[in-house]
Short mmCIF file of C-alpha atoms in Angstrom, two decimals:
data_model
loop_
_atom_site.label_atom_id
_atom_site.label_comp_id
_atom_site.label_asym_id
_atom_site.label_seq_id
_atom_site.Cartn_x
_atom_site.Cartn_y
_atom_site.Cartn_z
CA MET A 25 -93.44 110.28 241.28
CA LEU A 26 -90.06 109.35 239.55
CA ALA A 27 -89.59 109.44 235.93
CA LEU A 28 -89.60 105.98 234.28
CA GLY A 29 -88.35 107.02 230.89
CA ALA A 30 -84.63 107.12 231.49
CA PRO A 31 -82.05 104.80 233.06
CA ARG A 32 -81.54 105.82 236.60
CA ALA A 33 -78.04 106.87 238.00
CA TRP A 34 -78.33 104.84 241.26
CA ALA A 35 -79.41 101.60 239.67
CA GLN A 36 -75.98 100.41 239.01
CA ASP A 37 -76.58 96.80 240.21
CA THR A 38 -80.16 95.37 240.23
CA SER A 39 -79.39 91.70 240.10
CA ALA A 40 -80.27 91.40 243.70
CA LEU A 41 -83.57 93.19 243.24
CA ARG A 42 -84.60 91.69 240.07
CA PRO A 43 -85.94 88.31 241.64
CA LEU A 44 -87.85 90.35 244.27
CA VAL A 45 -89.64 92.49 241.68
CA ASP A 46 -90.30 89.54 239.27
CA ALA A 47 -92.00 87.71 242.02
CA LEU A 48 -94.53 90.52 242.57
CA GLY A 49 -96.90 88.75 239.97
CA LYS A 50 -96.61 85.42 241.58
CA GLY A 51 -99.21 83.90 244.03
CA SER A 52 -102.12 85.57 245.84
CA PHE A 53 -102.55 89.18 247.20
CA ASP A 54 -100.95 88.11 250.39
CA ASP A 55 -97.92 86.76 248.68
CA THR A 56 -97.69 90.06 246.77
CA GLN A 57 -98.13 91.93 249.94
CA ARG A 58 -95.11 90.02 251.36
CA GLN A 59 -92.91 90.87 248.42
CA VAL A 60 -93.96 94.52 248.79
CA SER A 61 -92.61 94.19 252.32
CA ALA A 62 -89.37 92.32 251.23
CA LEU A 63 -88.62 95.10 248.64
CA ALA A 64 -89.19 97.73 251.37
CA ALA A 65 -86.85 96.13 253.62
CA THR A 66 -84.07 96.33 251.35
CA GLY A 67 -84.14 100.05 251.62
CA ASP A 68 -82.94 100.65 248.00
CA PRO A 69 -84.55 103.65 246.24
CA ALA A 70 -84.28 101.77 243.02
CA VAL A 71 -87.45 99.69 243.69
CA VAL A 72 -89.49 102.96 243.99
CA PRO A 73 -90.58 103.14 240.49
CA ALA A 74 -91.65 99.36 240.56
CA LEU A 75 -93.81 99.94 243.50
CA GLU A 76 -95.45 103.16 242.13
CA ALA A 77 -96.22 101.29 239.04
CA LEU A 78 -97.76 98.50 240.88
CA SER A 79 -99.92 101.05 242.98
CA ASP A 80 -100.86 102.83 239.70
CA GLY A 81 -101.87 99.45 237.93
CA ASP A 82 -98.93 99.74 235.38
CA LEU A 83 -96.89 96.55 236.49
CA TYR A 84 -97.29 93.59 234.18
CA ILE A 85 -95.59 90.27 233.76
CA ARG A 86 -94.32 89.53 230.39
CA LYS A 87 -95.36 86.12 229.33
CA SER A 88 -92.41 85.17 227.33
CA ASP A 89 -89.86 85.02 230.28
CA GLY A 90 -91.92 85.96 233.37
CA ARG A 91 -90.30 89.54 233.79
CA ALA A 92 -92.03 92.25 235.56
CA VAL A 93 -92.23 95.25 233.34
CA VAL A 94 -93.87 98.78 233.24
CA ALA A 95 -96.54 98.61 230.34
CA LYS A 96 -98.18 101.92 228.98
CA ARG A 97 -100.80 101.75 226.24
CA SER A 98 -99.39 102.62 222.89
CA GLY A 99 -102.43 102.29 220.36
CA THR A 100 -103.31 98.62 220.09
CA SER A 101 -99.97 97.52 221.91
CA TYR A 102 -98.04 98.04 224.97
CA ARG A 103 -94.89 100.12 225.34
CA LEU A 104 -92.48 98.33 227.97
CA THR A 105 -89.89 99.71 230.21
CA ASP A 106 -87.72 98.10 232.97
CA PRO A 107 -89.08 99.07 236.49
CA LEU A 108 -85.70 99.14 237.74
CA THR A 109 -83.59 100.77 235.17
CA GLY A 110 -85.91 102.57 233.12
CA GLU A 111 -84.69 100.81 229.87
CA ASP A 112 -86.96 100.70 226.88
CA LEU A 113 -88.01 97.14 226.30
CA GLY A 114 -89.74 97.95 223.02
CA GLU A 115 -93.67 97.15 222.13
CA VAL A 116 -95.56 94.04 222.41
CA SER A 117 -99.25 93.03 221.96
CA ARG A 118 -101.64 93.32 224.63
CA GLY A 119 -102.03 89.65 224.91
CA ALA A 120 -98.32 89.33 225.48
CA ALA A 121 -98.26 90.68 229.22
CA ASP A 122 -100.60 89.95 232.35
CA LYS A 123 -101.45 92.85 234.56
CA ILE A 124 -100.50 92.45 238.27
CA ARG A 125 -103.80 92.97 240.23
CA VAL A 126 -103.86 94.92 243.36
CA ASN A 127 -106.44 95.62 245.96
CA ASN A 128 -107.05 98.30 248.44
CA ARG A 129 -105.23 96.62 251.35
CA LEU A 130 -102.37 95.89 249.02
CA ARG A 131 -102.20 99.65 248.03
CA ARG A 132 -102.11 100.70 251.64
CA THR A 133 -99.07 98.47 252.13
CA ILE A 134 -97.38 99.89 249.03
CA ARG A 135 -97.86 103.58 250.42
CA ALA A 136 -96.44 102.48 253.59
CA ALA A 137 -93.45 100.83 251.74
CA LEU A 138 -92.92 104.07 249.58
CA GLY A 139 -93.07 106.18 252.76
CA GLY A 140 -90.56 104.00 254.44
CA LEU A 141 -88.18 104.25 251.29
CA THR A 142 -88.58 108.09 251.18
CA LEU A 143 -88.15 108.72 254.88
CA ARG A 144 -84.38 109.33 254.43
CA ALA A 145 -84.68 111.46 251.41
CA GLY A 146 -82.58 114.64 251.35
CA ASP A 147 -85.40 117.08 250.85
CA PRO A 148 -87.33 117.66 254.19
CA ALA A 149 -90.50 118.19 252.30
CA VAL A 150 -90.29 114.67 250.92
CA ARG A 151 -89.57 113.12 254.45
CA LEU A 152 -92.63 115.03 255.68
CA SER A 153 -94.90 113.73 253.08
CA ALA A 154 -93.61 110.22 253.48
CA ALA A 155 -94.23 110.42 257.41
CA ASP A 156 -97.94 111.63 256.44
CA ALA A 157 -98.35 108.76 254.29
CA MET A 158 -97.21 106.32 257.00
CA PHE A 159 -99.59 108.03 259.40
CA LYS A 160 -102.42 107.21 257.21
CA ALA A 161 -101.24 103.63 256.56
CA GLN A 162 -101.08 102.50 259.98
CA ASP A 163 -98.55 99.73 259.26
CA ALA A 164 -97.07 98.03 262.18
CA GLU A 165 -94.32 96.72 259.99
CA ALA A 166 -93.05 100.33 259.29
CA ILE A 167 -91.94 100.79 262.78
CA PRO A 168 -88.48 99.78 262.52
CA ALA A 169 -87.97 102.06 259.53
CA LEU A 170 -89.56 104.97 261.24
CA ASP A 171 -87.27 104.27 264.36
CA ALA A 172 -84.12 104.33 262.09
CA ALA A 173 -85.40 107.49 260.34
CA LEU A 174 -86.07 109.15 263.60
CA ALA A 175 -82.76 108.46 265.01
CA ALA A 176 -81.02 110.38 261.99
CA GLU A 177 -83.86 113.09 261.59
CA THR A 178 -82.66 116.75 262.05
CA SER A 179 -85.99 118.60 261.44
CA GLU A 180 -88.11 118.95 264.26
CA THR A 181 -91.21 119.34 262.22
CA VAL A 182 -90.41 116.16 260.12
CA ALA A 183 -89.38 114.35 263.52
CA LYS A 184 -92.73 115.25 265.11
CA ALA A 185 -94.63 113.87 261.95
CA MET A 186 -92.62 110.67 262.33
CA ARG A 187 -93.27 110.32 265.91
CA GLU A 188 -96.98 110.65 265.07
CA ALA A 189 -96.98 108.15 262.27
CA ARG A 190 -95.05 105.57 264.66
CA ALA A 191 -97.78 105.99 267.23
CA ALA A 192 -100.43 105.18 264.73
CA ALA A 193 -98.34 102.21 263.72
CA VAL A 194 -98.01 101.20 267.29
CA LEU A 195 -101.60 101.15 268.03
CA ALA A 196 -101.91 98.42 265.03
CA SER A 197 -99.02 96.32 266.45
CA ASN A 198 -98.70 93.89 269.10
CA LEU A 199 -96.23 96.05 271.14
CA PRO A 200 -96.87 96.04 275.05
CA GLU A 201 -99.63 98.05 276.49
CA SER A 202 -97.14 100.85 277.83
CA ASP A 203 -95.97 101.63 274.47
CA LYS A 204 -99.62 102.05 273.24
CA ARG A 205 -100.44 104.21 276.23
CA ALA A 206 -97.45 106.37 275.20
CA ALA A 207 -98.96 106.36 271.41
CA LEU A 208 -102.23 107.52 272.76
CA GLU A 209 -100.34 110.52 274.39
CA THR A 210 -98.75 111.30 271.11
CA LEU A 211 -101.96 111.29 269.15
CA ALA A 212 -103.54 113.36 271.77
CA GLU A 213 -100.98 116.01 271.38
CA ARG A 214 -101.48 116.04 267.64
CA GLY A 215 -104.97 116.95 268.23
CA ASP A 216 -106.56 116.88 264.75
CA ARG A 217 -109.47 114.98 263.41
CA ASP A 218 -107.31 112.14 261.93
CA ALA A 219 -105.92 111.57 265.61
CA LEU A 220 -109.58 111.76 266.96
CA SER A 221 -110.61 109.03 264.57
CA LEU A 222 -107.60 106.79 265.52
CA LEU A 223 -108.47 107.37 269.23
CA THR A 224 -112.15 106.60 268.77
CA ALA A 225 -111.43 103.34 267.15
CA VAL A 226 -109.06 102.39 270.20
CA ALA A 227 -111.93 103.55 272.73
CA ASN A 228 -114.22 101.25 270.86
CA GLY A 229 -112.01 98.41 270.41
CA PRO A 230 -111.76 95.17 272.26
CA ASP A 231 -108.61 96.07 274.40
CA ALA A 232 -110.50 97.30 277.58
CA SER A 233 -107.15 98.33 279.35
CA LEU A 234 -106.74 100.87 276.52
CA GLN A 235 -110.26 102.30 276.59
CA ALA A 236 -110.02 104.63 279.71
CA PRO A 237 -106.86 106.24 278.69
CA ALA A 238 -108.11 106.58 274.98
CA GLN A 239 -111.43 108.32 276.25
CA ALA A 240 -109.20 110.81 278.23
CA ALA A 241 -107.28 111.51 275.25
CA ILE A 242 -110.45 112.08 273.11
CA ALA A 243 -111.62 114.50 275.89
CA ARG A 244 -108.48 116.48 275.35
CA VAL A 245 -108.48 116.38 271.52
CA GLN A 246 -112.33 117.43 271.43
CA LYS A 247 -111.34 120.54 273.69
CA LEU A 248 -108.82 121.52 271.45
CA GLN A 249 -110.99 120.88 268.36
CA ALA A 250 -113.58 123.17 269.97
CA VAL A 251 -110.88 125.99 270.16
CA TRP A 252 -109.93 125.55 266.39
CA ASP A 253 -113.66 125.10 265.28
CA ALA A 254 -114.13 128.63 267.00
CA ALA A 255 -111.14 130.01 265.01
CA ARG A 256 -112.33 128.64 261.93
CA ASN A 257 -115.89 130.09 262.39
CA ILE A 258 -114.25 133.45 263.15
CA TRP A 259 -112.14 133.33 260.03
CA PHE A 260 -114.94 132.06 257.81
CA GLY A 261 -117.12 134.90 259.34
CA ILE A 262 -114.52 137.57 258.69
CA SER A 263 -114.29 136.14 255.09
CA LEU A 264 -118.15 136.42 254.70
CA GLY A 265 -118.17 139.77 256.60
CA SER A 266 -115.51 141.14 253.89
CA VAL A 267 -117.76 140.10 251.11
CA LEU A 268 -120.88 141.61 252.62
CA LEU A 269 -118.85 144.80 253.41
CA LEU A 270 -117.82 145.13 249.68
CA ALA A 271 -121.44 144.62 248.71
CA ALA A 272 -123.06 146.88 251.14
CA ILE A 273 -120.81 149.69 251.47
CA GLY A 274 -121.81 151.32 248.15
CA LEU A 275 -125.41 150.75 249.15
CA ALA A 276 -124.73 152.52 252.49
CA ILE A 277 -123.72 155.59 250.69
CA THR A 278 -126.64 155.76 248.30
CA PHE A 279 -129.08 154.77 250.78
CA GLY A 280 -127.72 157.42 253.29
CA VAL A 281 -127.50 160.26 250.81
CA MET A 282 -130.71 159.73 248.93
CA GLY A 283 -132.92 157.49 250.93
CA VAL A 284 -133.29 155.24 247.75
CA ILE A 285 -133.99 151.41 248.27
CA ASN A 286 -131.91 150.40 245.26
CA MET A 287 -133.11 146.73 244.47
CA ALA A 288 -130.78 146.89 241.43
CA HIS A 289 -127.65 147.13 243.45
CA GLY A 290 -127.11 143.43 243.42
CA GLU A 291 -126.96 143.83 239.54
CA MET A 292 -123.98 146.27 239.81
CA VAL A 293 -122.17 143.42 241.55
CA MET A 294 -123.15 141.19 238.75
CA LEU A 295 -121.90 143.74 236.12
CA GLY A 296 -118.50 143.90 237.93
CA ALA A 297 -118.19 140.15 237.82
CA TYR A 298 -119.04 139.89 234.17
CA THR A 299 -116.64 142.70 233.25
CA THR A 300 -114.00 140.58 235.05
CA PHE A 301 -115.08 137.69 232.80
CA VAL A 302 -114.60 139.83 229.65
CA VAL A 303 -111.42 141.32 230.77
CA GLN A 304 -109.89 137.83 231.35
CA ASP A 305 -111.29 136.30 228.09
CA LEU A 306 -109.23 139.17 226.32
CA PHE A 307 -106.08 138.36 228.33
CA ARG A 308 -106.54 134.77 227.55
CA SER A 309 -106.76 135.30 223.70
CA LEU A 310 -104.46 138.44 223.43
CA ALA A 311 -101.91 138.11 226.10
CA PRO A 312 -101.96 134.76 227.90
CA GLY A 313 -98.58 135.44 229.63
CA PHE A 314 -99.93 138.41 231.55
CA PHE A 315 -103.09 136.56 233.00
CA ASP A 316 -101.89 137.39 236.38
CA TYR A 317 -102.43 140.77 235.74
CA SER A 318 -105.88 140.77 234.36
CA LEU A 319 -107.51 141.82 237.87
CA LEU A 320 -105.51 144.93 237.83
CA VAL A 321 -107.28 145.89 234.57
CA ALA A 322 -110.66 144.32 235.77
CA LEU A 323 -110.89 146.53 238.98
CA PRO A 324 -111.04 149.92 237.10
CA ALA A 325 -113.02 148.58 234.14
CA ALA A 326 -115.64 147.08 236.62
CA PHE A 327 -115.83 150.26 238.59
CA LEU A 328 -116.33 152.43 235.35
CA VAL A 329 -118.93 150.03 233.80
CA ALA A 330 -120.88 149.82 237.04
CA ALA A 331 -120.65 153.58 237.77
CA LEU A 332 -121.71 154.57 234.44
CA VAL A 333 -124.82 152.17 234.64
CA GLY A 334 -125.61 153.58 238.01
CA ILE A 335 -125.40 157.32 236.82
CA ALA A 336 -127.63 156.43 233.92
CA ILE A 337 -130.18 154.74 236.32
CA GLU A 338 -129.99 157.74 238.65
CA ARG A 339 -130.41 160.35 235.93
CA GLY A 340 -132.97 158.28 233.80
CA ILE A 341 -135.33 156.85 236.53
CA ILE A 342 -134.49 157.66 240.24
CA ARG A 343 -134.26 161.35 240.19
CA PHE A 344 -137.76 161.65 239.28
CA LEU A 345 -138.86 159.60 242.24
CA HIS A 346 -137.41 161.48 245.08
CA ASN A 347 -139.35 161.07 248.38
CA ARG A 348 -141.26 158.20 246.81
CA PRO A 349 -139.69 155.13 248.41
CA LEU A 350 -142.32 152.56 247.14
CA GLU A 351 -142.05 153.60 243.60
CA THR A 352 -138.27 153.77 243.73
CA LEU A 353 -138.21 150.08 245.09
CA LEU A 354 -140.41 148.88 242.39
CA ALA A 355 -138.58 150.76 239.60
CA THR A 356 -135.30 149.79 240.61
CA TRP A 357 -136.63 145.98 240.98
CA GLY A 358 -137.70 146.38 237.48
CA VAL A 359 -134.37 147.73 236.38
CA SER A 360 -132.67 144.58 238.11
CA LEU A 361 -134.70 142.12 236.14
CA ILE A 362 -133.87 144.06 232.72
CA LEU A 363 -130.18 143.82 233.67
CA GLN A 364 -130.36 140.34 234.44
CA GLN A 365 -132.26 139.42 231.25
CA ALA A 366 -129.71 141.53 229.22
CA VAL A 367 -126.85 139.62 230.61
CA ARG A 368 -128.66 136.40 229.95
CA SER A 369 -129.26 137.35 226.45
CA ILE A 370 -125.48 138.49 225.75
CA PHE A 371 -123.60 135.81 227.75
CA GLY A 372 -126.15 132.95 228.27
CA PRO A 373 -127.85 131.56 231.39
CA THR A 374 -124.92 129.44 232.59
CA ASN A 375 -122.07 130.16 234.68
CA GLN A 376 -119.01 131.73 233.21
CA GLU A 377 -115.47 130.67 234.06
CA VAL A 378 -113.20 133.24 235.87
CA GLY A 379 -109.84 132.13 236.84
CA ASN A 380 -107.71 132.96 239.90
CA PRO A 381 -104.28 134.56 239.26
CA SER A 382 -101.42 132.47 240.56
CA PHE A 383 -101.08 134.93 243.61
CA MET A 384 -104.60 134.01 244.79
CA SER A 385 -104.19 130.45 244.34
CA GLY A 386 -103.31 127.76 247.07
CA ALA A 387 -103.45 127.84 250.81
CA PHE A 388 -101.39 127.71 253.99
CA GLU A 389 -101.99 126.57 257.46
CA ILE A 390 -101.91 128.04 260.91
CA GLY A 391 -102.04 124.96 263.11
CA GLN A 392 -105.27 123.41 262.15
CA LEU A 393 -106.63 126.38 260.39
CA THR A 394 -106.41 126.61 256.72
CA ILE A 395 -106.42 129.87 255.09
CA THR A 396 -106.97 130.13 251.17
CA TYR A 397 -105.02 133.03 249.42
CA ASN A 398 -108.15 134.24 247.59
CA ARG A 399 -110.16 134.79 250.49
CA LEU A 400 -107.22 136.45 252.39
CA TRP A 401 -106.72 138.77 249.48
CA ILE A 402 -110.48 139.57 249.34
CA VAL A 403 -110.36 140.35 253.03
CA VAL A 404 -107.34 142.87 252.63
CA PHE A 405 -108.89 144.22 249.54
CA SER A 406 -112.20 145.02 251.24
CA LEU A 407 -110.42 146.86 254.03
CA VAL A 408 -108.29 148.83 251.77
CA VAL A 409 -111.67 149.82 249.77
CA PHE A 410 -113.16 150.79 253.22
CA ALA A 411 -110.02 152.72 254.15
CA ALA A 412 -109.97 154.61 250.82
CA LEU A 413 -113.61 155.44 251.02
CA LEU A 414 -113.31 156.77 254.43
CA VAL A 415 -110.60 159.05 253.33
CA ALA A 416 -112.62 160.33 250.52
CA MET A 417 -115.56 160.97 252.63
CA LYS A 418 -113.56 162.77 255.35
CA PHE A 419 -110.88 164.64 253.38
CA THR A 420 -112.29 165.61 250.05
CA ARG A 421 -114.63 168.25 248.96
CA PHE A 422 -116.83 165.64 247.28
CA GLY A 423 -117.02 163.84 250.77
CA LEU A 424 -117.78 167.08 252.39
CA ASN A 425 -120.68 167.56 249.99
CA VAL A 426 -122.05 163.99 250.46
CA ARG A 427 -122.04 164.33 254.22
CA ALA A 428 -123.78 167.83 254.04
CA VAL A 429 -126.54 166.50 251.83
CA THR A 430 -126.79 163.07 254.05
CA GLN A 431 -127.31 165.41 257.28
CA ASN A 432 -129.63 168.20 255.64
CA ARG A 433 -130.31 168.34 252.14
CA ARG A 434 -132.50 171.42 252.12
CA MET A 435 -129.75 173.29 253.94
CA ALA A 436 -126.89 171.85 251.72
CA ALA A 437 -128.74 173.16 248.75
CA SER A 438 -129.35 176.67 250.16
CA MET A 439 -125.53 176.76 250.85
CA GLY A 440 -125.01 176.36 247.22
CA ILE A 441 -124.35 172.56 246.96
CA ARG A 442 -125.64 171.00 243.54
CA THR A 443 -127.71 168.17 245.28
CA PRO A 444 -128.72 166.78 241.92
CA LEU A 445 -125.01 166.38 240.86
CA VAL A 446 -124.22 165.08 244.36
CA ASP A 447 -127.01 162.50 243.99
CA ALA A 448 -125.61 161.32 240.48
CA LEU A 449 -122.10 161.16 241.48
CA THR A 450 -122.96 159.47 244.91
CA PHE A 451 -125.06 156.80 243.11
CA GLY A 452 -122.37 156.43 240.42
CA LEU A 453 -119.80 155.82 243.18
CA GLY A 454 -121.96 153.37 245.12
CA SER A 455 -122.57 151.39 241.88
CA GLY A 456 -118.77 151.50 241.15
CA ILE A 457 -117.79 150.02 244.42
CA ALA A 458 -120.49 147.25 243.96
CA GLY A 459 -118.75 146.64 240.51
CA ILE A 460 -115.29 146.06 242.29
CA ALA A 461 -117.21 143.87 244.77
CA GLY A 462 -118.19 141.84 241.79
CA VAL A 463 -114.44 141.59 240.83
CA ALA A 464 -113.70 140.06 244.31
CA LEU A 465 -116.74 137.69 244.35
CA SER A 466 -115.96 136.39 240.87
CA GLN A 467 -112.91 134.74 242.41
CA ILE A 468 -114.90 132.92 245.30
CA ASP A 469 -118.31 132.59 243.55
CA ASN A 470 -120.07 131.33 240.46
CA VAL A 471 -120.38 134.28 237.86
CA SER A 472 -124.02 133.99 236.67
CA PRO A 473 -126.79 136.42 235.98
CA ASN A 474 -128.37 135.61 239.45
CA LEU A 475 -124.89 136.44 241.25
CA GLY A 476 -126.08 139.74 242.85
CA GLN A 477 -129.37 138.26 244.26
CA SER A 478 -127.42 136.34 246.58
CA TYR A 479 -126.24 139.40 248.47
CA ILE A 480 -128.72 142.12 247.97
CA ILE A 481 -130.93 141.27 251.13
CA ASP A 482 -127.79 140.63 253.38
CA SER A 483 -126.49 144.02 252.14
CA PHE A 484 -129.63 145.59 253.20
CA MET A 485 -129.45 143.96 256.68
CA VAL A 486 -125.83 145.01 256.95
CA VAL A 487 -126.75 148.67 256.14
CA VAL A 488 -129.81 148.80 258.54
CA PHE A 489 -128.14 147.01 261.35
CA GLY A 490 -124.87 149.36 261.18
CA GLY A 491 -126.66 152.58 260.70
CA VAL A 492 -127.85 154.14 257.45
CA GLY A 493 -124.89 156.11 255.77
CA ASN A 494 -122.42 155.31 258.31
CA LEU A 495 -119.26 153.71 257.11
CA TRP A 496 -117.95 152.39 260.57
CA GLY A 497 -121.39 151.00 261.15
CA THR A 498 -121.23 149.26 257.88
CA LEU A 499 -117.88 147.74 258.86
CA LEU A 500 -118.98 146.50 262.07
CA GLY A 501 -122.42 145.32 260.84
CA ALA A 502 -120.73 143.31 257.99
CA MET A 503 -118.40 141.47 260.36
CA THR A 504 -121.02 140.86 263.11
CA LEU A 505 -123.31 139.39 260.77
CA GLY A 506 -120.85 137.29 258.97
CA ILE A 507 -119.57 136.00 262.10
CA ALA A 508 -122.91 135.28 263.60
CA ASN A 509 -123.91 133.40 260.46
CA LYS A 510 -120.96 131.12 260.64
CA PHE A 511 -121.31 130.34 264.38
CA LEU A 512 -125.22 129.49 263.92
CA GLU A 513 -124.82 127.61 260.69
CA PRO A 514 -123.32 124.19 262.47
CA PHE A 515 -126.32 124.06 264.83
CA ALA A 516 -129.18 125.65 262.86
CA GLY A 517 -128.18 125.05 259.20
CA ALA A 518 -127.51 127.85 256.57
CA VAL A 519 -131.01 128.74 255.82
CA LEU A 520 -132.33 128.74 259.48
CA ALA A 521 -129.08 130.78 260.49
CA LYS A 522 -130.15 133.61 258.09
CA ILE A 523 -133.74 133.62 259.40
CA LEU A 524 -132.36 133.70 263.10
CA VAL A 525 -130.06 136.65 262.15
CA LEU A 526 -133.01 138.33 260.46
CA VAL A 527 -135.29 138.03 263.51
CA PHE A 528 -132.12 139.25 265.57
CA ILE A 529 -131.96 142.49 263.43
CA ILE A 530 -135.80 143.11 263.61
CA LEU A 531 -135.73 142.95 267.34
CA PHE A 532 -132.60 145.11 267.49
CA ILE A 533 -134.25 147.62 265.17
CA GLN A 534 -137.29 147.85 267.62
CA LYS A 535 -134.84 148.97 270.27
CA ARG A 536 -132.44 151.11 268.03
CA PRO A 537 -134.32 152.02 264.83
CA ARG A 538 -131.44 154.03 263.59
CA GLY A 539 -129.01 151.18 263.80
CA LEU A 540 -125.60 150.81 265.68
CA PHE A 541 -124.40 154.31 264.51
CA ALA A 542 -127.40 156.65 263.82
CA GLN A 543 -126.47 159.84 261.46
CA LYS A 544 -126.67 163.16 263.04
CA GLY A 545 -128.05 166.30 261.67
CA ARG A 546 -131.38 168.39 261.62
CA ALA A 547 -132.94 166.61 258.62
CA VAL A 548 -131.87 163.14 259.84
CA GLU A 549 -133.24 163.59 263.40
CA ALA A 550 -136.47 165.13 262.27
#
């Protein structure tokens, strides 16, 4: 949008444009549409603010002299400016100016006109945006402007968008059949859903000579769309898998070492998300300029909060219930209800606002695949956490002790390993990882007391499918279930897709009770 508050350097002589702009308020919608086309035909960028004001509903006719003006509300009156020069024309009462009415068809014509006026802009991004606007407008009258812009265009990306916009306009024109067949070919090469919509309209249209080539073009686009749909499902599946990996990896450790069915694991995720909310709230009030760094503080804070709560649960409850899985399940379920109610009492039952730092906002495109930065960072973060945990388990004394207790608890104890301490630290580690999973989930999901309940069942399925206590199994299980869910959802729906995945896991466990990667050891194999 162009600024209207200051005189414009290019508007040296607007005398030739003034009658065209003033005529916008005279006659019917069809008359106004013709005047818009006449303004666009001048090719003068000075008319852009007038057309933008007309599209936004801000262009009025001053009754005293019939002059077109831009009117903005100022209390009980209108502040007027000249649409061509930006000159301040003072204030008038609301009854002193009549609004120029527009309808949707007229707005489409205005968008196409604005696109034509900006096709020759110096900035390639502006020209690309103008070409996209003209593609959507499908205005046959824009073809000459597109031809002129194409002849001078130096950017291949912008030229391609202009050719596609021209093809859309050709299909709405009275040009010969050969031109329309070439347009169908151009749209088939574009291959996205917008192109498919235009091709479908031609295939169902009255021109029988174009129906067969349109159907052939539709078949090509549908094949391309099938490839991109598969790519989207894979990406969305990897994104979901990374979330499941973060939520399940801590559970895999505690379940593998202690054999504990921790129904409060989801609440550790929830505590991490609320810790993020508290940290961001402090940054907003104390250091708003450093908000982008809030997650760097939230990550260790969430880990510590969730780890300390986890250690307290293990020391206070779980250590008294070893080898009693049913009692452990019921006890941790009770803890989960207590934690949920505690959070409701402190923060309330409604969702809390957690913001995205600037580096996690926005998206980019690869072909027809849109990738958001927040999900991309979560995928990277989940793999970093996985790699760090793998190194800790393989190359540290603590990891050696954990693996020893997992494989044979009694033998590990007889070798001098303090298994109660390993249990407490392992439960704290698993809970801490769940806490940092909550930091990640706060960027893509609602932060509420029920946040963890959405992932606890899926986390158990990942652990059981991958193999209890096996990190590589957890990674493969999370990605497999995530991608399988996304491929099933378009056909079966979200709920039925989860049911089908659950049935598959049940059948799989019948064949391989210990999952994809079973732990080895005397105690494990006993």
